[in-house]
Amino acid sequence: LLAKGFGNQTIAEKLFVSVTTVKTHLRNINLKLDAHNRTEAISIARKLYIIV
């Protein structure tokens, strides 16, 4: 959903979780990928074939 360009609110609605939960998961993703923002996280994930 992140790679498709959805915002936090939309992701939360689609996954039936709170926006805070989405933000927490995105923060953890950024930390694990050493990314500084969602765009960089997507780019790194694609390079590592985590997402295609």
mmCIF file of C-alpha atoms in Angstrom:
data_model
loop_
_atom_site.group_PDB
_atom_site.id
_atom_site.type_symbol
_atom_site.label_atom_id
_atom_site.label_comp_id
_atom_site.label_asym_id
_atom_site.label_seq_id
_atom_site.Cartn_x
_atom_site.Cartn_y
_atom_site.Cartn_z
ATOM 1 C CA LEU A 1 0.000 0.000 0.000
ATOM 2 C CA LEU A 2 2.874 2.305 0.789
ATOM 3 C CA ALA A 3 4.467 1.666 -2.607
ATOM 4 C CA LYS A 4 1.132 2.352 -4.293
ATOM 5 C CA GLY A 5 1.221 5.872 -2.884
ATOM 6 C CA PHE A 6 -1.488 5.602 -0.245
ATOM 7 C CA GLY A 7 -1.305 7.941 2.734
ATOM 8 C CA ASN A 8 -1.306 6.884 6.370
ATOM 9 C CA GLN A 9 -5.046 7.436 6.806
ATOM 10 C CA THR A 10 -5.945 5.331 3.771
ATOM 11 C CA ILE A 11 -3.551 2.551 4.772
ATOM 12 C CA ALA A 12 -5.067 2.524 8.261
ATOM 13 C CA GLU A 13 -8.594 2.290 6.864
ATOM 14 C CA LYS A 14 -7.704 -0.523 4.459
ATOM 15 C CA LEU A 15 -5.947 -2.538 7.195
ATOM 16 C CA PHE A 16 -8.501 -1.731 9.919
ATOM 17 C CA VAL A 17 -5.869 -0.283 12.258
ATOM 18 C CA SER A 18 -5.265 3.171 13.701
ATOM 19 C CA VAL A 19 -3.170 5.832 12.002
ATOM 20 C CA THR A 20 -0.815 5.653 14.983
ATOM 21 C CA THR A 21 -0.233 1.960 14.267
ATOM 22 C CA VAL A 22 0.596 2.752 10.644
ATOM 23 C CA LYS A 23 3.019 5.494 11.720
ATOM 24 C CA THR A 24 4.700 3.126 14.181
ATOM 25 C CA HIS A 25 5.155 0.440 11.537
ATOM 26 C CA LEU A 26 6.490 2.980 9.032
ATOM 27 C CA ARG A 27 8.950 4.289 11.622
ATOM 28 C CA ASN A 28 10.172 0.730 12.232
ATOM 29 C CA ILE A 29 10.462 0.070 8.489
ATOM 30 C CA ASN A 30 12.525 3.243 8.069
ATOM 31 C CA LEU A 31 14.806 2.249 10.936
ATOM 32 C CA LYS A 32 15.356 -1.271 9.608
ATOM 33 C CA LEU A 33 16.035 -0.039 6.076
ATOM 34 C CA ASP A 34 18.048 2.978 7.290
ATOM 35 C CA ALA A 35 15.701 5.208 5.299
ATOM 36 C CA HIS A 36 14.896 8.816 6.114
ATOM 37 C CA ASN A 37 11.438 8.968 4.570
ATOM 38 C CA ARG A 38 8.777 6.818 2.920
ATOM 39 C CA THR A 39 10.078 7.459 -0.600
ATOM 40 C CA GLU A 40 13.565 6.330 0.341
ATOM 41 C CA ALA A 41 12.140 3.281 2.151
ATOM 42 C CA ILE A 42 10.263 2.250 -0.998
ATOM 43 C CA SER A 43 13.369 2.727 -3.131
ATOM 44 C CA ILE A 44 15.540 0.651 -0.786
ATOM 45 C CA ALA A 45 12.898 -2.069 -0.499
ATOM 46 C CA ARG A 46 12.729 -2.322 -4.296
ATOM 47 C CA LYS A 47 16.523 -2.533 -4.602
ATOM 48 C CA LEU A 48 16.553 -5.337 -2.028
ATOM 49 C CA TYR A 49 13.652 -7.102 -3.805
ATOM 50 C CA ILE A 50 11.528 -6.850 -0.663
ATOM 51 C CA ILE A 51 8.863 -5.412 -2.941
ATOM 52 C CA VAL A 52 8.668 -5.620 -6.715
#
